[in-house]
């Protein structure tokens, strides 16, 4: 997975509440077991019509909006536990999803797959939507190292918290297996020096 310390990016606004995992990636596209290739079907039924033509009124088809940050309405990632939802968002190029609330399972799946779910207040979320609508090129900054989020145009910062283990994984581009592999020397040293055997 891609390493991530500080992300500076414009954002794509999706001001819809209660976006469930079936809207993020419809069930009929869950046929693959690898993480790649899901991005093209992200929000498939909202992005394309029945003739597979892009819908001009959907934000991902709007050339005004781009970036690696998705700003979504409250209660993002509810519904089923499908991990493919996080895969699809990551595969579409996003590194951060901002909302005022995330479903717990989606939050875990996102963190396990290189995607930071960044929770802000409802007030902050509404301000972000207004700011991005006013200026689609507005830069947002997510400082994972210092656990801070800010909009340079506002000249103010807000703190966020992340599990230290997941933070280390995101900073180093590790999944759970990568993390263990990178602890190999410490594991071997421990096993060599332990006074007891299984």
Coordinates of N, CA and C in Angstrom, one line a residue:
X1 N 0.8 -1.2 0.0 CA 0.0 0.0 0.0 C 0.9 1.2 0.0
X2 N 0.3 2.3 -0.5 CA 1.1 3.6 -0.6 C 1.3 4.2 0.8
X3 N 2.6 4.7 1.0 CA 2.9 5.3 2.2 C 2.2 6.7 2.3
X4 N 1.9 7.1 3.5 CA 1.1 8.3 3.7 C 1.5 9.0 5.0
X5 N 2.1 10.2 4.9 CA 2.5 11.0 6.1 C 1.7 12.3 6.1
X6 N 1.8 13.1 5.1 CA 1.1 14.3 5.0 C 0.4 14.3 3.6
X7 N -0.8 14.5 3.5 CA -1.5 14.6 2.2 C -2.1 16.0 2.0
X8 N -1.7 16.6 0.9 CA -2.3 17.9 0.5 C -3.1 17.6 -0.8
X9 N -4.3 17.9 -0.8 CA -5.1 17.6 -2.0 C -6.4 18.4 -2.0
X10 N -7.0 18.6 -3.2 CA -8.3 19.1 -3.3 C -9.2 17.9 -2.9
X11 N -10.5 18.2 -2.9 CA -11.4 17.1 -2.5 C -12.6 17.0 -3.4
X12 N -13.3 15.8 -3.3 CA -14.5 15.6 -4.0 C -15.6 15.5 -3.0
X13 N -16.6 16.4 -3.2 CA -17.7 16.5 -2.2 C -18.9 15.5 -2.5
X14 N -19.3 14.8 -1.6 CA -20.5 13.9 -1.8 C -21.4 14.1 -0.6
X15 N -22.2 15.2 -0.6 CA -23.0 15.5 0.5 C -24.3 14.7 0.6
X16 N -24.1 13.4 0.8 CA -25.3 12.5 0.9 C -25.1 11.8 2.2
X17 N -26.1 11.7 3.0 CA -26.0 11.0 4.3 C -26.4 9.5 4.1
X18 N -25.9 8.7 5.1 CA -26.2 7.3 5.1 C -25.8 6.5 3.8
X19 N -24.6 6.8 3.3 CA -24.1 6.1 2.2 C -23.7 4.7 2.6
X20 N -24.4 3.7 2.1 CA -24.1 2.3 2.5 C -23.1 1.6 1.6
X21 N -22.6 0.5 2.0 CA -21.6 -0.2 1.2 C -22.1 -0.7 -0.1
X22 N -23.4 -0.9 -0.2 CA -24.0 -1.4 -1.5 C -24.0 -0.2 -2.5
X23 N -24.1 1.0 -2.1 CA -24.0 2.1 -3.0 C -22.5 2.4 -3.3
X24 N -21.6 2.1 -2.4 CA -20.2 2.4 -2.6 C -19.7 1.4 -3.7
X25 N -20.0 0.1 -3.5 CA -19.7 -0.9 -4.5 C -20.8 -1.9 -4.5
X26 N -21.7 -1.9 -5.6 CA -22.8 -2.9 -5.6 C -22.4 -4.3 -5.6
X27 N -23.2 -5.1 -5.0 CA -22.9 -6.5 -4.7 C -22.5 -7.3 -6.0
X28 N -23.1 -6.9 -7.1 CA -22.8 -7.7 -8.4 C -21.4 -7.6 -8.9
X29 N -20.6 -6.6 -8.3 CA -19.2 -6.5 -8.7 C -18.2 -7.1 -7.7
X30 N -18.7 -7.9 -6.8 CA -17.8 -8.5 -5.8 C -17.3 -9.8 -6.2
X31 N -17.0 -10.0 -7.4 CA -16.5 -11.3 -7.9 C -15.0 -11.6 -7.7
X32 N -14.2 -10.6 -7.6 CA -12.8 -10.7 -7.5 C -12.4 -10.8 -6.0
X33 N -11.2 -11.4 -5.8 CA -10.7 -11.6 -4.4 C -9.5 -10.7 -4.2
X34 N -8.9 -10.1 -5.2 CA -7.8 -9.2 -5.1 C -8.4 -7.8 -4.9
X35 N -7.5 -6.9 -4.4 CA -8.0 -5.5 -4.2 C -8.1 -4.7 -5.4
X36 N -7.5 -5.1 -6.5 CA -7.4 -4.2 -7.7 C -8.6 -4.3 -8.6
X37 N -9.0 -3.2 -9.2 CA -10.0 -3.2 -10.2 C -11.4 -2.8 -9.8
X38 N -11.5 -2.5 -8.5 CA -12.8 -2.2 -8.0 C -13.2 -0.7 -8.2
X39 N -12.1 0.1 -8.4 CA -12.3 1.6 -8.5 C -13.2 2.0 -9.6
X40 N -13.2 1.2 -10.7 CA -14.0 1.6 -11.9 C -15.5 1.4 -11.6
X41 N -15.8 0.6 -10.5 CA -17.2 0.4 -10.2 C -17.6 1.2 -8.9
X42 N -16.7 2.0 -8.4 CA -17.1 2.8 -7.2 C -18.3 3.7 -7.5
X43 N -19.3 3.6 -6.6 CA -20.6 4.3 -6.8 C -21.2 4.0 -8.2
X44 N -21.0 2.8 -8.6 CA -21.4 2.5 -10.0 C -22.8 2.9 -10.4
X45 N -23.8 2.7 -9.6 CA -25.2 3.0 -9.9 C -25.5 4.5 -9.9
X46 N -24.6 5.2 -9.2 CA -24.8 6.7 -9.2 C -24.0 7.3 -10.3
X47 N -22.9 6.7 -10.7 CA -22.0 7.2 -11.7 C -22.5 7.0 -13.2
X48 N -23.2 5.8 -13.4 CA -23.5 5.4 -14.8 C -25.0 5.2 -14.9
X49 N -25.5 5.4 -16.1 CA -26.9 5.1 -16.4 C -27.0 3.6 -16.8
X50 N -28.2 3.2 -17.2 CA -28.4 1.8 -17.6 C -27.7 1.4 -18.9
X51 N -27.3 2.4 -19.6 CA -26.5 2.2 -20.9 C -25.0 2.3 -20.6
X52 N -24.6 2.3 -19.3 CA -23.2 2.5 -18.9 C -22.6 3.8 -19.4
X53 N -23.4 4.8 -19.5 CA -22.9 6.1 -19.8 C -22.8 6.9 -18.6
X54 N -21.7 7.7 -18.4 CA -21.5 8.5 -17.2 C -22.7 9.5 -17.0
X55 N -23.2 9.6 -15.8 CA -24.3 10.6 -15.5 C -23.6 11.9 -15.2
X56 N -24.0 12.9 -16.0 CA -23.3 14.2 -15.9 C -23.5 14.9 -14.6
X57 N -24.6 14.5 -13.8 CA -24.9 15.2 -12.6 C -24.3 14.5 -11.4
X58 N -23.4 13.5 -11.6 CA -22.8 12.9 -10.4 C -21.4 13.5 -10.2
X59 N -21.0 13.7 -9.0 CA -19.8 14.5 -8.7 C -18.6 13.9 -9.2
X60 N -18.5 12.5 -9.3 CA -17.2 11.9 -9.8 C -17.1 12.1 -11.3
X61 N -18.2 12.5 -12.0 CA -18.1 12.8 -13.4 C -18.1 14.3 -13.7
X62 N -17.9 15.1 -12.6 CA -17.9 16.5 -12.8 C -16.5 17.0 -12.8
X63 N -16.0 17.6 -13.9 CA -14.6 17.9 -14.0 C -14.1 19.0 -13.1
X64 N -15.1 19.7 -12.4 CA -14.7 20.7 -11.4 C -14.0 20.1 -10.2
X65 N -14.4 18.8 -9.9 CA -13.9 18.2 -8.7 C -12.9 17.1 -9.0
X66 N -11.9 17.1 -8.2 CA -10.8 16.1 -8.2 C -10.1 16.0 -6.9
X67 N -9.2 15.1 -6.8 CA -8.4 15.0 -5.6 C -8.4 13.6 -5.0
X68 N -7.7 13.5 -3.9 CA -7.5 12.2 -3.2 C -8.2 12.2 -1.9
X69 N -9.1 13.2 -1.7 CA -9.9 13.2 -0.5 C -11.4 13.2 -0.9
X70 N -12.1 12.3 -0.3 CA -13.6 12.2 -0.5 C -14.2 12.8 0.7
X71 N -15.1 13.8 0.6 CA -15.8 14.4 1.7 C -17.3 14.0 1.6
X72 N -17.7 13.1 2.5 CA -19.0 12.5 2.4 C -19.9 12.9 3.6
X73 N -21.2 12.7 3.4 CA -22.2 13.1 4.4 C -22.1 12.1 5.6
X74 N -22.9 12.5 6.6 CA -22.8 11.7 7.9 C -23.2 10.3 7.7
X75 N -22.6 9.4 8.5 CA -22.9 8.0 8.5 C -22.5 7.3 7.2
X76 N -21.2 7.4 7.0 CA -20.6 6.8 5.7 C -20.2 5.4 6.0
X77 N -20.5 4.5 5.0 CA -20.0 3.1 5.1 C -20.9 2.2 5.9
X78 N -22.2 2.6 6.1 CA -23.1 1.8 6.9 C -23.5 0.6 6.0
X79 N -24.4 -0.3 6.5 CA -24.8 -1.4 5.7 C -24.0 -2.7 5.9
X80 N -23.7 -3.4 4.9 CA -23.0 -4.6 5.0 C -21.5 -4.4 5.4
X81 N -20.8 -5.5 5.8 CA -19.4 -5.4 6.2 C -18.5 -5.6 5.1
X82 N -18.9 -5.5 3.8 CA -18.0 -5.9 2.7 C -16.7 -5.0 2.7
X83 N -15.6 -5.7 2.7 CA -14.3 -5.0 2.7 C -14.1 -4.3 1.3
X84 N -14.8 -4.8 0.3 CA -14.6 -4.3 -1.0 C -15.0 -2.8 -1.1
X85 N -15.8 -2.3 -0.2 CA -16.1 -0.9 -0.3 C -14.8 -0.1 -0.1
X86 N -14.0 -0.5 0.9 CA -12.7 0.3 1.1 C -11.8 0.0 0.0
X87 N -11.8 -1.2 -0.6 CA -11.0 -1.5 -1.7 C -11.3 -0.5 -2.9
X88 N -12.6 -0.4 -3.2 CA -13.1 0.4 -4.3 C -12.7 1.9 -4.1
X89 N -12.8 2.4 -2.9 CA -12.5 3.8 -2.7 C -11.0 4.0 -2.9
X90 N -10.2 3.1 -2.3 CA -8.7 3.2 -2.4 C -8.3 3.0 -3.9
X91 N -8.9 2.1 -4.6 CA -8.5 1.8 -6.0 C -8.9 2.9 -6.9
X92 N -9.9 3.7 -6.5 CA -10.3 4.9 -7.3 C -9.3 6.1 -7.0
X93 N -8.4 5.9 -6.1 CA -7.3 6.9 -5.9 C -7.5 7.8 -4.7
X94 N -8.5 7.5 -3.9 CA -8.7 8.3 -2.6 C -7.8 7.7 -1.5
X95 N -7.2 8.6 -0.7 CA -6.4 8.2 0.5 C -7.2 8.5 1.8
X96 N -8.1 9.4 1.7 CA -8.8 9.9 2.9 C -10.3 10.0 2.6
X97 N -11.1 9.6 3.5 CA -12.5 9.9 3.5 C -12.9 10.7 4.7
X98 N -13.5 11.9 4.5 CA -13.9 12.7 5.6 C -15.4 12.6 5.8
X99 N -15.9 12.4 7.0 CA -17.3 12.4 7.3 C -17.4 12.8 8.8
X100 N -18.7 13.0 9.2 CA -18.9 13.3 10.6 C -19.2 12.0 11.4
X101 N -19.4 10.9 10.7 CA -19.6 9.6 11.3 C -19.3 8.5 10.4
X102 N -18.6 7.4 10.8 CA -18.4 6.2 10.0 C -19.0 5.0 10.7
X103 N -19.5 4.1 10.0 CA -19.9 2.8 10.5 C -18.6 2.1 11.0
X104 N -18.7 1.4 12.2 CA -17.5 0.8 12.8 C -16.8 -0.1 11.9
X105 N -17.5 -1.0 11.2 CA -16.9 -2.0 10.4 C -16.2 -1.4 9.2
X106 N -16.9 -0.4 8.6 CA -16.2 0.3 7.5 C -14.9 1.0 7.9
X107 N -15.0 1.6 9.1 CA -13.8 2.3 9.7 C -12.6 1.3 9.8
X108 N -12.9 0.1 10.3 CA -11.8 -0.9 10.4 C -11.3 -1.4 9.1
X109 N -12.3 -1.6 8.1 CA -11.9 -2.1 6.8 C -11.0 -1.0 6.1
X110 N -11.4 0.2 6.3 CA -10.6 1.3 5.6 C -9.2 1.3 6.2
X111 N -9.1 1.3 7.5 CA -7.7 1.4 8.1 C -6.9 0.2 7.7
X112 N -7.5 -1.0 7.5 CA -6.8 -2.2 7.1 C -6.3 -2.1 5.7
X113 N -6.8 -1.2 4.9 CA -6.6 -1.1 3.5 C -6.0 0.2 3.0
X114 N -5.3 0.9 3.9 CA -4.6 2.1 3.4 C -5.4 3.3 3.3
X115 N -6.6 3.3 3.8 CA -7.5 4.5 3.7 C -7.9 5.1 5.0
X116 N -7.6 6.4 5.2 CA -7.9 7.0 6.5 C -9.3 7.5 6.5
X117 N -10.1 7.0 7.5 CA -11.4 7.6 7.7 C -11.3 8.7 8.8
X118 N -11.5 10.0 8.3 CA -11.2 11.1 9.2 C -12.5 11.7 9.6
X119 N -12.8 11.6 10.9 CA -14.1 12.1 11.4 C -14.0 13.5 12.0
X120 N -14.9 14.3 11.5 CA -14.9 15.7 11.9 C -16.3 16.0 12.5
X121 N -16.5 17.2 13.0 CA -17.8 17.5 13.6 C -18.8 17.8 12.4
X122 N -20.1 17.7 12.7 CA -21.1 18.1 11.7 C -20.9 19.5 11.2
X123 N -20.5 20.4 12.1 CA -20.3 21.8 11.8 C -19.2 21.9 10.8
X124 N -18.1 21.2 11.1 CA -16.9 21.3 10.2 C -17.2 20.7 8.8
X125 N -18.0 19.6 8.8 CA -18.4 19.0 7.6 C -19.2 19.9 6.7
X126 N -20.1 20.6 7.3 CA -21.0 21.6 6.5 C -20.1 22.7 6.0
X127 N -19.1 23.1 6.8 CA -18.2 24.2 6.3 C -17.4 23.7 5.1
X128 N -17.0 22.5 5.2 CA -16.2 21.9 4.1 C -17.0 21.8 2.8
X129 N -18.2 21.4 3.0 CA -19.1 21.3 1.7 C -19.3 22.7 1.1
X130 N -19.5 23.7 2.0 CA -19.7 25.1 1.5 C -18.4 25.6 0.8
X131 N -17.2 25.3 1.5 CA -15.9 25.8 1.0 C -15.6 25.2 -0.4
X132 N -15.9 23.9 -0.5 CA -15.5 23.2 -1.8 C -16.5 23.6 -2.9
X133 N -17.7 23.9 -2.5 CA -18.7 24.3 -3.5 C -18.2 25.7 -4.0
X134 N -17.8 26.6 -3.1 CA -17.3 27.9 -3.4 C -16.1 27.9 -4.3
X135 N -15.1 27.0 -3.9 CA -13.9 26.9 -4.6 C -13.5 25.4 -4.7
X136 N -13.8 24.7 -5.8 CA -13.5 23.3 -5.9 C -12.0 23.0 -5.8
X137 N -11.1 24.0 -6.0 CA -9.7 23.7 -5.9 C -9.2 23.9 -4.5
X138 N -10.0 24.1 -3.5 CA -9.6 24.3 -2.1 C -8.7 23.2 -1.7
X139 N -7.5 23.5 -1.2 CA -6.6 22.5 -0.7 C -6.9 22.1 0.8
X140 N -7.0 20.8 1.0 CA -7.1 20.3 2.4 C -5.8 19.6 2.7
X141 N -5.5 19.7 4.0 CA -4.2 19.0 4.4 C -4.5 18.1 5.6
X142 N -4.1 16.8 5.4 CA -4.2 15.8 6.4 C -2.8 15.5 6.8
X143 N -2.4 15.9 8.1 CA -1.1 15.6 8.6 C -1.2 14.4 9.5
X144 N -1.0 13.2 9.0 CA -1.1 12.0 9.8 C -0.1 11.9 10.9
X145 N 1.1 12.3 10.6 CA 2.2 12.2 11.6 C 1.8 13.0 12.9
X146 N 1.3 14.2 12.7 CA 0.9 15.0 13.9 C -0.6 15.0 14.2
X147 N -1.3 14.1 13.5 CA -2.8 13.9 13.7 C -3.5 15.2 13.7
X148 N -3.3 16.0 12.6 CA -4.0 17.3 12.5 C -4.6 17.4 11.1
X149 N -5.7 18.0 11.0 CA -6.4 18.3 9.7 C -6.6 19.8 9.6
X150 N -6.3 20.4 8.5 CA -6.5 21.8 8.3 C -6.8 22.2 6.9
X151 N -7.5 23.3 6.8 CA -7.7 23.9 5.5 C -6.9 25.2 5.5
X152 N -5.8 25.3 4.7 CA -5.0 26.5 4.7 C -5.7 27.8 4.5
X153 N -6.8 27.8 3.7 CA -7.6 29.0 3.5 C -8.2 29.5 4.8
X154 N -8.4 28.6 5.8 CA -9.1 29.0 7.0 C -8.1 29.4 8.1
X155 N -6.9 28.9 7.9 CA -5.8 29.2 9.0 C -6.2 28.7 10.3
X156 N -6.8 27.5 10.4 CA -7.1 26.9 11.7 C -6.9 25.4 11.5
X157 N -6.5 24.7 12.6 CA -6.3 23.3 12.6 C -7.2 22.6 13.6
X158 N -7.5 21.3 13.3 CA -8.3 20.5 14.2 C -7.5 19.2 14.4
X159 N -7.5 18.7 15.6 CA -6.8 17.4 15.9 C -7.7 16.2 15.6
X160 N -7.1 15.1 15.3 CA -7.9 13.9 15.2 C -7.0 12.8 15.9
X161 N -7.6 11.7 16.2 CA -6.9 10.6 16.8 C -7.0 9.3 16.0
X162 N -6.0 8.6 16.0 CA -6.0 7.3 15.3 C -5.2 6.3 16.1
X163 N -5.6 5.0 16.1 CA -4.9 4.0 16.8 C -3.4 4.0 16.4
X164 N -2.5 4.0 17.4 CA -1.1 4.1 17.0 C -0.6 3.0 16.1
X165 N -1.2 1.8 16.2 CA -0.8 0.7 15.3 C -1.2 1.0 13.9
X166 N -2.5 1.4 13.7 CA -3.0 1.7 12.4 C -2.2 2.9 11.8
X167 N -1.9 3.9 12.6 CA -1.1 5.0 12.2 C 0.2 4.6 11.6
X168 N 0.9 3.7 12.3 CA 2.2 3.2 11.9 C 2.1 2.5 10.5
X169 N 1.0 1.7 10.4 CA 0.7 1.0 9.2 C 0.5 1.9 8.0
X170 N -0.3 3.0 8.2 CA -0.5 3.9 7.1 C 0.7 4.7 6.8
X171 N 1.5 5.1 7.7 CA 2.7 5.9 7.5 C 3.7 5.0 6.7
X172 N 3.8 3.8 7.0 CA 4.8 2.9 6.3 C 4.2 2.1 5.1
X173 N 2.9 2.3 4.9 CA 2.3 1.5 3.7 C 2.2 0.0 4.0
X174 N 2.0 -0.3 5.3 CA 1.9 -1.7 5.7 C 0.5 -2.2 5.8
X175 N 0.2 -3.4 5.4 CA -1.0 -4.1 5.9 C -0.6 -4.9 7.1
X176 N -1.5 -5.7 7.6 CA -1.1 -6.5 8.9 C 0.0 -7.4 8.6
X177 N 0.1 -8.1 7.5 CA 1.2 -9.0 7.2 C 2.5 -8.3 7.0
X178 N 2.4 -7.2 6.3 CA 3.7 -6.4 6.1 C 4.2 -5.9 7.4
X179 N 3.3 -5.6 8.3 CA 3.8 -5.1 9.7 C 4.6 -6.3 10.4
X180 N 4.0 -7.5 10.3 CA 4.6 -8.6 11.0 C 6.0 -8.9 10.3
X181 N 6.0 -8.9 9.0 CA 7.2 -9.2 8.3 C 8.3 -8.2 8.7
X182 N 7.9 -7.0 8.8 CA 8.9 -6.0 9.2 C 9.3 -6.0 10.7
X183 N 8.7 -6.9 11.4 CA 9.1 -7.1 12.8 C 10.0 -8.4 12.9
X184 N 10.4 -8.9 11.8 CA 11.1 -10.2 11.8 C 12.3 -10.2 12.7
X185 N 13.1 -9.2 12.6 CA 14.4 -9.2 13.4 C 14.0 -9.2 14.9
X186 N 13.0 -8.4 15.3 CA 12.6 -8.4 16.7 C 12.0 -9.7 17.2
X187 N 11.3 -10.3 16.3 CA 10.7 -11.6 16.6 C 11.7 -12.7 16.8
X188 N 12.7 -12.7 15.9 CA 13.8 -13.7 15.9 C 14.7 -13.5 17.2
X189 N 14.9 -12.2 17.5 CA 15.7 -11.9 18.7 C 15.0 -12.3 20.0
X190 N 13.7 -12.1 20.0 CA 12.9 -12.6 21.2 C 12.9 -14.1 21.3
X191 N 12.7 -14.8 20.2 CA 12.7 -16.2 20.2 C 14.1 -16.8 20.6
X192 N 15.2 -16.1 20.2 CA 16.5 -16.6 20.5 C 16.8 -16.4 22.0
X193 N 16.3 -15.4 22.6 CA 16.6 -15.1 24.0 C 15.6 -15.6 25.0
X194 N 14.5 -16.2 24.6 CA 13.5 -16.6 25.5 C 14.0 -17.8 26.3
X195 N 13.6 -17.9 27.5 CA 14.2 -18.9 28.4 C 13.3 -20.2 28.4
X196 N 12.2 -20.2 27.7 CA 11.4 -21.4 27.7 C 11.0 -21.7 26.3
X197 N 10.5 -22.9 26.1 CA 10.1 -23.4 24.8 C 8.7 -23.9 24.8
X198 N 8.0 -23.8 23.7 CA 6.6 -24.3 23.6 C 6.7 -25.9 23.5

